Short mmCIF file of C-alpha atoms in Angstrom, two decimals:
data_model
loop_
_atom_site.label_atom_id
_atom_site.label_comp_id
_atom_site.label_asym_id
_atom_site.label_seq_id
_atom_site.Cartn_x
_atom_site.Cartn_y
_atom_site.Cartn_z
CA UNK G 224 0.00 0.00 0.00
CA UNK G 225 1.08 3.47 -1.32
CA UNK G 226 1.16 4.68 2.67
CA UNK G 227 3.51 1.90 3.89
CA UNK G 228 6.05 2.95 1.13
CA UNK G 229 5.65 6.25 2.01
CA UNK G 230 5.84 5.52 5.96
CA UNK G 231 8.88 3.36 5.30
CA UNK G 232 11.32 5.81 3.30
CA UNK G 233 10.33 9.09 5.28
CA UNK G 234 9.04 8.32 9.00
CA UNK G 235 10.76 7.14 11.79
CA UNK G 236 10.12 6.40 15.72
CA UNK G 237 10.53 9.29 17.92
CA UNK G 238 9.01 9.34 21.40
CA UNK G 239 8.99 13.22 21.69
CA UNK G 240 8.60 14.06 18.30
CA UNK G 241 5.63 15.25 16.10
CA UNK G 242 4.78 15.82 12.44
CA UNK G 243 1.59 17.54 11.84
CA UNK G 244 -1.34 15.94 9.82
CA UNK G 245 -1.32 18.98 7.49
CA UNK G 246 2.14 18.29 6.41
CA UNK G 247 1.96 14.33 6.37
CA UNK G 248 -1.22 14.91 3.76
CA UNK G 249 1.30 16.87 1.48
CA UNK G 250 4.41 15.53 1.44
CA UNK G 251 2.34 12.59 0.95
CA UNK G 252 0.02 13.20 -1.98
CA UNK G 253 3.42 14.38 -3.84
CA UNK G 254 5.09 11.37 -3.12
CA UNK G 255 2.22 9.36 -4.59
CA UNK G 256 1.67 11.66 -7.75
CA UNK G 257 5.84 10.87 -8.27
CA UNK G 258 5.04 7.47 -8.07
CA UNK G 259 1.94 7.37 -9.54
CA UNK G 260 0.14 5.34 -6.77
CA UNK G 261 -3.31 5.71 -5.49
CA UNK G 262 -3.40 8.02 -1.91
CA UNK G 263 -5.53 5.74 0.71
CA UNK G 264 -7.97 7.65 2.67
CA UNK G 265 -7.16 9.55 6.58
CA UNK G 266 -8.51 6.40 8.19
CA UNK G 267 -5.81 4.19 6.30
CA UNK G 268 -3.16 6.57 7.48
CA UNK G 269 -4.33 6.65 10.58
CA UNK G 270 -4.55 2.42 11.26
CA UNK G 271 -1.05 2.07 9.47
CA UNK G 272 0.75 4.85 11.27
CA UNK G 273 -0.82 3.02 14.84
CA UNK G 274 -0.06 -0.63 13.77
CA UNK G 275 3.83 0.56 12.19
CA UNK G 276 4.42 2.88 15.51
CA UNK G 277 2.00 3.19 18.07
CA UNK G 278 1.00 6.56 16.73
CA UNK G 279 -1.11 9.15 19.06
CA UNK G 280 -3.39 11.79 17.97
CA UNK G 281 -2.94 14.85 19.50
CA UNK G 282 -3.67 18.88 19.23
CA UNK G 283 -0.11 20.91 19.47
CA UNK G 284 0.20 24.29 19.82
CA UNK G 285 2.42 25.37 16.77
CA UNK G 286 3.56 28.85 17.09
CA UNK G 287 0.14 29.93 18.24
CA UNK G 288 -1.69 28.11 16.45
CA UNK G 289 -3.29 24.79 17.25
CA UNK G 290 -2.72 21.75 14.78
CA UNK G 291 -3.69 18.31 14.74
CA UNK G 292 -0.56 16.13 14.90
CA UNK G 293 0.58 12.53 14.99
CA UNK G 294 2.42 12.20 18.00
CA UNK G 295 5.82 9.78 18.16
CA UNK G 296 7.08 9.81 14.72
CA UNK G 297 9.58 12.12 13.28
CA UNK G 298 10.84 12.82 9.36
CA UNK G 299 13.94 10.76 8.25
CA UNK G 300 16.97 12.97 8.50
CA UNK G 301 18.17 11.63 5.09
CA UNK G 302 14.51 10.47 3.29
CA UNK G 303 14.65 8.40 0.40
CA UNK G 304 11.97 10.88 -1.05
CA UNK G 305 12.46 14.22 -0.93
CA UNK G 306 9.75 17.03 -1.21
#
């Protein structure tokens, strides 16, 4: 599935790290239309992020602002795909 490829060459585990929803969408949907693979649906996301990691949901306050976020993952330092 197009969000397990995606999960694999850009996300990793990170207890006290975030990436916001918002950004995850994008970065995703580009990395898809590269490809040319099908984007899955916010509820796929969601159950592969929480099987792969143990994902949370969460609200962040992001320079004050509040966005939704998926709590214990962090981008790859070195990502196979780059945006």
């Amino acid at each position: 599935n197009s969000v397990m490829a995606f999960i694999i060459e850009n996300i990793e585990e990170s207890y006290e790290s975030f990436i916001t929803k918002k950004k995850f969408r994008l970065k995703y949907s580009k990395f898809c239309k590269k490809y040319k693979l099908s984007t899955k649906s916010d509820y796929v996301i969601k159950r592969t992020l929480s099987e792969f990691f143990g994902v949370i949901e969460e609200n962040k306050s992001i320079l004050g602002q509040i966005d939704r976020v998926w709590g214990g993952v962090k981008w790859k330092t070195t990502p196979t795909y780059r945006t």
